PDB file of C-alpha atoms in Angstrom:
ATOM      1  CA  MET A   1     -27.551 -17.806 -65.416  1.00 57.00           C
ATOM      2  CA  GLY A   2     -29.605 -20.827 -64.319  1.00 72.00           C
ATOM      3  CA  ILE A   3     -28.777 -23.343 -61.650  1.00 79.00           C
ATOM      4  CA  GLY A   4     -27.428 -26.746 -62.527  1.00 76.00           C
ATOM      5  CA  ALA A   5     -28.456 -30.245 -61.507  1.00 74.00           C
ATOM      6  CA  ARG A   6     -26.053 -30.289 -58.541  1.00 72.00           C
ATOM      7  CA  GLU A   7     -27.493 -27.070 -57.113  1.00 70.00           C
ATOM      8  CA  THR A   8     -31.057 -28.272 -57.701  1.00 67.00           C
ATOM      9  CA  ILE A   9     -30.361 -31.523 -55.845  1.00 71.00           C
ATOM     10  CA  THR A  10     -28.616 -29.646 -53.029  1.00 66.00           C
ATOM     11  CA  LEU A  11     -31.555 -27.250 -52.667  1.00 60.00           C
ATOM     12  CA  ALA A  12     -34.059 -30.124 -52.737  1.00 59.00           C
ATOM     13  CA  LEU A  13     -32.130 -32.003 -50.028  1.00 58.00           C
ATOM     14  CA  LEU A  14     -31.820 -28.855 -47.931  1.00 58.00           C
ATOM     15  CA  ALA A  15     -35.553 -28.186 -48.296  1.00 56.00           C
ATOM     16  CA  ALA A  16     -36.375 -31.790 -47.308  1.00 54.00           C
ATOM     17  CA  PHE A  17     -34.080 -31.520 -44.281  1.00 55.00           C
ATOM     18  CA  LEU A  18     -35.677 -28.227 -43.206  1.00 53.00           C
ATOM     19  CA  VAL A  19     -39.203 -29.599 -43.627  1.00 54.00           C
ATOM     20  CA  GLY A  20     -38.214 -32.657 -41.566  1.00 52.00           C
ATOM     21  CA  ALA A  21     -36.602 -30.523 -38.859  1.00 51.00           C
ATOM     22  CA  VAL A  22     -39.607 -28.192 -38.658  1.00 49.00           C
ATOM     23  CA  SER A  23     -41.915 -31.227 -38.498  1.00 49.00           C
ATOM     24  CA  ILE A  24     -39.949 -32.694 -35.575  1.00 51.00           C
ATOM     25  CA  VAL A  25     -39.878 -29.354 -33.717  1.00 50.00           C
ATOM     26  CA  TRP A  26     -43.611 -28.780 -34.322  1.00 47.00           C
ATOM     27  CA  LYS A  27     -44.641 -32.260 -33.157  1.00 50.00           C
ATOM     28  CA  SER A  28     -42.257 -32.037 -30.181  1.00 50.00           C
ATOM     29  CA  TRP A  29     -43.854 -28.769 -29.146  1.00 46.00           C
ATOM     30  CA  ARG A  30     -47.364 -30.204 -29.583  1.00 55.00           C
ATOM     31  CA  ASN A  31     -46.517 -33.465 -27.779  1.00 51.00           C
ATOM     32  CA  GLY A  32     -44.602 -31.817 -24.939  1.00 56.00           C
ATOM     33  CA  ILE A  33     -41.542 -33.995 -25.577  1.00 59.00           C
ATOM     34  CA  SER A  34     -39.125 -34.665 -28.400  1.00 56.00           C
ATOM     35  CA  PRO A  35     -38.606 -38.214 -29.686  1.00 65.00           C
ATOM     36  CA  MET A  36     -35.532 -39.578 -27.897  1.00 68.00           C
ATOM     37  CA  PRO A  37     -33.905 -42.898 -28.731  1.00 73.00           C
ATOM     38  CA  SER A  38     -33.494 -45.146 -25.709  1.00 82.00           C
ATOM     39  CA  SER A  39     -30.010 -46.097 -24.549  1.00 90.00           C
ATOM     40  CA  ALA A  40     -28.642 -49.613 -25.020  1.00 93.00           C
ATOM     41  CA  GLN A  41     -28.846 -50.220 -21.257  1.00 95.00           C
ATOM     42  CA  VAL A  42     -32.502 -49.164 -21.119  1.00 95.00           C
ATOM     43  CA  ARG A  43     -33.386 -51.341 -24.118  1.00 96.00           C
ATOM     44  CA  SER A  44     -31.652 -54.302 -22.498  1.00 96.00           C
ATOM     45  CA  VAL A  45     -33.453 -53.875 -19.157  1.00 97.00           C
ATOM     46  CA  VAL A  46     -36.888 -53.521 -20.801  1.00 98.00           C
ATOM     47  CA  ALA A  47     -36.317 -56.670 -22.899  1.00 97.00           C
ATOM     48  CA  LYS A  48     -35.140 -58.590 -19.811  1.00 97.00           C
ATOM     49  CA  GLU A  49     -38.253 -57.527 -17.910  1.00 97.00           C
ATOM     50  CA  ILE A  50     -40.515 -58.667 -20.752  1.00 97.00           C
ATOM     51  CA  ASN A  51     -38.699 -62.013 -20.896  1.00 96.00           C
ATOM     52  CA  ARG A  52     -38.868 -62.307 -17.095  1.00 95.00           C
ATOM     53  CA  LEU A  53     -42.662 -62.075 -17.337  1.00 93.00           C
ATOM     54  CA  GLY A  54     -42.616 -65.070 -19.682  1.00 88.00           C
ATOM     55  CA  GLY A  55     -45.258 -66.087 -22.141  1.00 84.00           C
ATOM     56  CA  ASN A  56     -46.114 -64.247 -25.299  1.00 91.00           C
ATOM     57  CA  GLY A  57     -48.771 -61.926 -26.600  1.00 94.00           C
ATOM     58  CA  SER A  58     -49.351 -58.344 -27.611  1.00 96.00           C
ATOM     59  CA  ILE A  59     -47.275 -55.284 -26.701  1.00 98.00           C
ATOM     60  CA  ILE A  60     -48.217 -51.695 -27.494  1.00 98.00           C
ATOM     61  CA  GLU A  61     -45.429 -49.137 -27.333  1.00 98.00           C
ATOM     62  CA  ALA A  62     -47.081 -45.793 -26.592  1.00 97.00           C
ATOM     63  CA  GLY A  63     -44.945 -43.170 -28.304  1.00 95.00           C
ATOM     64  CA  SER A  64     -42.484 -45.352 -30.210  1.00 96.00           C
ATOM     65  CA  GLY A  65     -40.334 -42.466 -31.469  1.00 94.00           C
ATOM     66  CA  TRP A  66     -37.418 -43.607 -33.633  1.00 94.00           C
ATOM     67  CA  GLY A  67     -38.260 -47.295 -33.069  1.00 95.00           C
ATOM     68  CA  THR A  68     -35.054 -48.301 -31.292  1.00 95.00           C
ATOM     69  CA  LEU A  69     -36.797 -49.824 -28.268  1.00 97.00           C
ATOM     70  CA  GLY A  70     -39.474 -51.615 -30.303  1.00 96.00           C
ATOM     71  CA  ILE A  71     -36.940 -53.142 -32.679  1.00 95.00           C
ATOM     72  CA  HIS A  72     -34.790 -54.293 -29.753  1.00 96.00           C
ATOM     73  CA  ILE A  73     -37.846 -55.947 -28.182  1.00 96.00           C
ATOM     74  CA  GLY A  74     -38.670 -57.609 -31.507  1.00 94.00           C
ATOM     75  CA  ASN A  75     -35.139 -58.986 -31.747  1.00 93.00           C
ATOM     76  CA  ASN A  76     -34.900 -60.175 -28.138  1.00 95.00           C
ATOM     77  CA  CYS A  77     -38.387 -61.170 -26.944  1.00 95.00           C
ATOM     78  CA  ASN A  78     -39.616 -64.190 -28.886  1.00 91.00           C
ATOM     79  CA  GLY A  79     -43.337 -64.807 -29.047  1.00 91.00           C
ATOM     80  CA  TRP A  80     -44.346 -61.184 -28.565  1.00 94.00           C
ATOM     81  CA  ARG A  81     -45.848 -58.920 -31.225  1.00 94.00           C
ATOM     82  CA  LEU A  82     -45.220 -55.198 -30.750  1.00 96.00           C
ATOM     83  CA  VAL A  83     -47.225 -52.385 -32.295  1.00 96.00           C
ATOM     84  CA  GLY A  84     -45.487 -49.026 -31.915  1.00 97.00           C
ATOM     85  CA  VAL A  85     -47.743 -45.964 -31.978  1.00 97.00           C
ATOM     86  CA  GLU A  86     -46.179 -42.643 -33.028  1.00 95.00           C
ATOM     87  CA  ASN A  87     -47.659 -39.378 -34.310  1.00 92.00           C
ATOM     88  CA  SER A  88     -44.505 -37.575 -35.452  1.00 90.00           C
ATOM     89  CA  PRO A  89     -43.998 -38.305 -39.175  1.00 92.00           C
ATOM     90  CA  VAL A  90     -40.187 -38.192 -39.390  1.00 91.00           C
ATOM     91  CA  PRO A  91     -39.447 -40.613 -36.501  1.00 93.00           C
ATOM     92  CA  LEU A  92     -42.339 -42.803 -37.685  1.00 94.00           C
ATOM     93  CA  THR A  93     -40.851 -43.010 -41.181  1.00 94.00           C
ATOM     94  CA  VAL A  94     -37.400 -43.819 -39.768  1.00 93.00           C
ATOM     95  CA  SER A  95     -38.821 -46.524 -37.478  1.00 94.00           C
ATOM     96  CA  ARG A  96     -40.814 -48.093 -40.326  1.00 93.00           C
ATOM     97  CA  LEU A  97     -37.716 -48.158 -42.512  1.00 93.00           C
ATOM     98  CA  ALA A  98     -35.672 -49.689 -39.677  1.00 92.00           C
ATOM     99  CA  ALA A  99     -38.364 -52.349 -39.106  1.00 92.00           C
ATOM    100  CA  TRP A 100     -38.431 -53.129 -42.815  1.00 91.00           C
ATOM    101  CA  LEU A 101     -34.637 -53.483 -42.892  1.00 91.00           C
ATOM    102  CA  THR A 102     -34.576 -55.550 -39.689  1.00 90.00           C
ATOM    103  CA  PHE A 103     -37.626 -57.794 -40.055  1.00 87.00           C
ATOM    104  CA  GLY A 104     -38.837 -57.301 -43.603  1.00 79.00           C
ATOM    105  CA  VAL A 105     -41.989 -55.600 -42.345  1.00 55.00           C
ATOM    106  CA  TYR A 106     -43.827 -53.652 -44.996  1.00 57.00           C
ATOM    107  CA  PRO A 107     -44.774 -50.364 -43.302  1.00 53.00           C
ATOM    108  CA  GLY A 108     -48.547 -50.701 -43.570  1.00 52.00           C
ATOM    109  CA  GLY A 109     -49.363 -54.372 -43.324  1.00 51.00           C
ATOM    110  CA  GLY A 110     -46.867 -56.106 -41.105  1.00 49.00           C
ATOM    111  CA  GLN A 111     -46.360 -58.868 -43.685  1.00 50.00           C
ATOM    112  CA  SER A 112     -42.965 -60.485 -44.058  1.00 49.00           C
ATOM    113  CA  ARG A 113     -41.013 -59.543 -47.146  1.00 48.00           C
ATOM    114  CA  SER A 114     -39.141 -62.862 -47.027  1.00 46.00           C
ATOM    115  CA  SER A 115     -42.106 -65.089 -46.080  1.00 44.00           C
ATOM    116  CA  PRO A 116     -45.412 -63.621 -47.317  1.00 47.00           C
ATOM    117  CA  GLY A 117     -48.315 -64.399 -45.009  1.00 46.00           C
ATOM    118  CA  LEU A 118     -46.170 -64.557 -41.881  1.00 46.00           C
ATOM    119  CA  ARG A 119     -46.566 -61.841 -39.279  1.00 62.00           C
ATOM    120  CA  ASN A 120     -43.542 -59.964 -38.016  1.00 72.00           C
ATOM    121  CA  PRO A 121     -42.769 -59.108 -34.417  1.00 88.00           C
ATOM    122  CA  VAL A 122     -42.804 -55.305 -34.861  1.00 94.00           C
ATOM    123  CA  VAL A 123     -45.045 -52.875 -36.746  1.00 94.00           C
ATOM    124  CA  PHE A 124     -45.114 -49.091 -36.375  1.00 95.00           C
ATOM    125  CA  ARG A 125     -48.359 -47.186 -36.927  1.00 96.00           C
ATOM    126  CA  LYS A 126     -49.307 -43.535 -37.046  1.00 96.00           C
ATOM    127  CA  GLY A 127     -51.601 -42.702 -34.165  1.00 96.00           C
ATOM    128  CA  ASP A 128     -52.390 -40.708 -31.065  1.00 96.00           C
ATOM    129  CA  ILE A 129     -51.428 -42.522 -27.850  1.00 97.00           C
ATOM    130  CA  TYR A 130     -54.439 -41.004 -26.068  1.00 97.00           C
ATOM    131  CA  LYS A 131     -56.879 -42.308 -28.692  1.00 97.00           C
ATOM    132  CA  THR A 132     -55.259 -45.723 -29.151  1.00 97.00           C
ATOM    133  CA  THR A 133     -57.193 -48.729 -27.874  1.00 97.00           C
ATOM    134  CA  TYR A 134     -55.188 -50.675 -25.301  1.00 98.00           C
ATOM    135  CA  THR A 135     -57.760 -53.424 -24.727  1.00 96.00           C
ATOM    136  CA  GLY A 136     -56.158 -56.716 -25.628  1.00 93.00           C
ATOM    137  CA  ALA A 137     -52.629 -55.507 -24.870  1.00 97.00           C
ATOM    138  CA  ASP A 138     -50.742 -57.774 -22.505  1.00 98.00           C
ATOM    139  CA  ILE A 139     -48.001 -55.171 -22.016  1.00 98.00           C
ATOM    140  CA  VAL A 140     -47.851 -51.420 -22.643  1.00 98.00           C
ATOM    141  CA  VAL A 141     -44.356 -49.928 -22.909  1.00 98.00           C
ATOM    142  CA  CYS A 142     -43.897 -46.171 -22.411  1.00 96.00           C
ATOM    143  CA  TYR A 143     -40.928 -43.789 -22.549  1.00 94.00           C
ATOM    144  CA  LEU A 144     -42.816 -40.528 -22.170  1.00 93.00           C
ATOM    145  CA  TYR A 145     -42.770 -37.670 -19.620  1.00 92.00           C
ATOM    146  CA  PRO A 146     -44.718 -36.996 -16.379  1.00 94.00           C
ATOM    147  CA  GLY A 147     -47.573 -35.041 -18.028  1.00 94.00           C
ATOM    148  CA  ALA A 148     -48.137 -37.764 -20.615  1.00 94.00           C
ATOM    149  CA  MET A 149     -48.055 -40.489 -17.962  1.00 96.00           C
ATOM    150  CA  LYS A 150     -50.669 -38.585 -15.950  1.00 96.00           C
ATOM    151  CA  LYS A 151     -52.897 -38.234 -19.025  1.00 96.00           C
ATOM    152  CA  LEU A 152     -52.401 -41.888 -20.039  1.00 97.00           C
ATOM    153  CA  GLU A 153     -53.069 -43.324 -16.561  1.00 98.00           C
ATOM    154  CA  PRO A 154     -56.907 -43.253 -16.604  1.00 98.00           C
ATOM    155  CA  ILE A 155     -56.930 -44.654 -20.143  1.00 98.00           C
ATOM    156  CA  LEU A 156     -54.771 -47.615 -19.100  1.00 98.00           C
ATOM    157  CA  ARG A 157     -56.751 -48.120 -15.889  1.00 97.00           C
ATOM    158  CA  GLU A 158     -59.997 -48.293 -17.873  1.00 97.00           C
ATOM    159  CA  GLN A 159     -58.830 -50.350 -20.857  1.00 98.00           C
ATOM    160  CA  LEU A 160     -56.212 -52.834 -19.653  1.00 98.00           C
ATOM    161  CA  ALA A 161     -57.340 -56.246 -18.477  1.00 97.00           C
ATOM    162  CA  PRO A 162     -56.420 -57.402 -14.974  1.00 97.00           C
ATOM    163  CA  GLY A 163     -52.917 -58.861 -15.015  1.00 96.00           C
ATOM    164  CA  ALA A 164     -51.727 -56.710 -17.928  1.00 98.00           C
ATOM    165  CA  ARG A 165     -48.376 -55.019 -17.394  1.00 98.00           C
ATOM    166  CA  VAL A 166     -47.151 -51.481 -17.952  1.00 98.00           C
ATOM    167  CA  ILE A 167     -43.405 -50.962 -18.330  1.00 98.00           C
ATOM    168  CA  SER A 168     -42.445 -47.308 -18.067  1.00 98.00           C
ATOM    169  CA  VAL A 169     -38.975 -45.932 -18.715  1.00 96.00           C
ATOM    170  CA  CYS A 170     -37.814 -43.067 -16.512  1.00 93.00           C
ATOM    171  CA  PHE A 171     -41.202 -41.826 -15.272  1.00 95.00           C
ATOM    172  CA  ALA A 172     -43.600 -43.397 -12.787  1.00 96.00           C
ATOM    173  CA  LEU A 173     -47.257 -44.025 -13.547  1.00 96.00           C
ATOM    174  CA  PRO A 174     -49.246 -41.854 -11.094  1.00 96.00           C
ATOM    175  CA  GLY A 175     -51.506 -43.757  -8.710  1.00 94.00           C
ATOM    176  CA  TRP A 176     -50.019 -47.180  -9.515  1.00 97.00           C
ATOM    177  CA  GLN A 177     -47.683 -49.144  -7.257  1.00 97.00           C
ATOM    178  CA  PRO A 178     -44.809 -50.740  -9.206  1.00 98.00           C
ATOM    179  CA  GLU A 179     -44.155 -54.420  -8.636  1.00 97.00           C
ATOM    180  CA  ARG A 180     -40.539 -53.832  -9.671  1.00 96.00           C
ATOM    181  CA  VAL A 181     -38.232 -50.879 -10.196  1.00 98.00           C
ATOM    182  CA  VAL A 182     -34.965 -51.618 -11.990  1.00 97.00           C
ATOM    183  CA  ALA A 183     -32.124 -49.101 -12.195  1.00 95.00           C
ATOM    184  CA  CYS A 184     -30.257 -49.261 -15.499  1.00 93.00           C
ATOM    185  CA  GLY A 185     -26.483 -49.160 -15.708  1.00 86.00           C
ATOM    186  CA  ASP A 186     -26.451 -45.991 -17.793  1.00 86.00           C
ATOM    187  CA  LEU A 187     -25.018 -42.594 -16.864  1.00 85.00           C
ATOM    188  CA  TYR A 188     -28.337 -41.397 -15.418  1.00 84.00           C
ATOM    189  CA  ARG A 189     -29.205 -44.638 -13.581  1.00 92.00           C
ATOM    190  CA  THR A 190     -32.509 -44.529 -15.473  1.00 94.00           C
ATOM    191  CA  LYS A 191     -35.321 -46.351 -13.701  1.00 97.00           C
ATOM    192  CA  VAL A 192     -37.616 -48.817 -15.412  1.00 98.00           C
ATOM    193  CA  TYR A 193     -40.945 -49.274 -13.626  1.00 98.00           C
ATOM    194  CA  VAL A 194     -42.940 -52.488 -14.020  1.00 98.00           C
ATOM    195  CA  TYR A 195     -46.617 -52.350 -13.053  1.00 98.00           C
ATOM    196  CA  ARG A 196     -49.315 -55.003 -12.931  1.00 98.00           C
ATOM    197  CA  LYS A 197     -52.918 -53.940 -13.537  1.00 96.00           C
ATOM    198  CA  ASP A 198     -55.089 -55.006 -10.637  1.00 90.00           C
ATOM    199  CA  SER A 199     -58.735 -55.958 -11.015  1.00 73.00           C
TER     200      SER A 199
END
């Protein structure tokens, strides 16, 4: 007796789920951290800090995960363009879909679906945060872990221009003195560190 269409679809969905789950676990193990969405309080504090800095320009989110922080920044920080860098395929796909639904950003090109030729505030790209070029970034946003911050520190020190900012959620950037530390109103009183690159 063969299997029917319902069973075939169920098995295909189960297989897709398992492949996705294994992909997340594998990348989490390789990265040293699993992709965690930021809380509403953390997203709000990061956006307020970006707006407090004023101006506009380029933001790179190192390790953009599920895209919740990047999309919040895109919705609440006018004049800034954010490029999220993520190497885990499942969260990257989810964040690209969310950006497309929110801003009309086609996953690869950053072109507006509603107004062709116009750039959108948020684009997510597949990449390695340690091989990404940060030159030209006015702000780098990170929600990583201590080992990643330690590994990223010399890259940021070498590539960021004087006056560029680093906003780190939860974990300090070794060897840098924050100009501000803001405690969020969440359960964990998560700290957001704001750094300014010296000359």
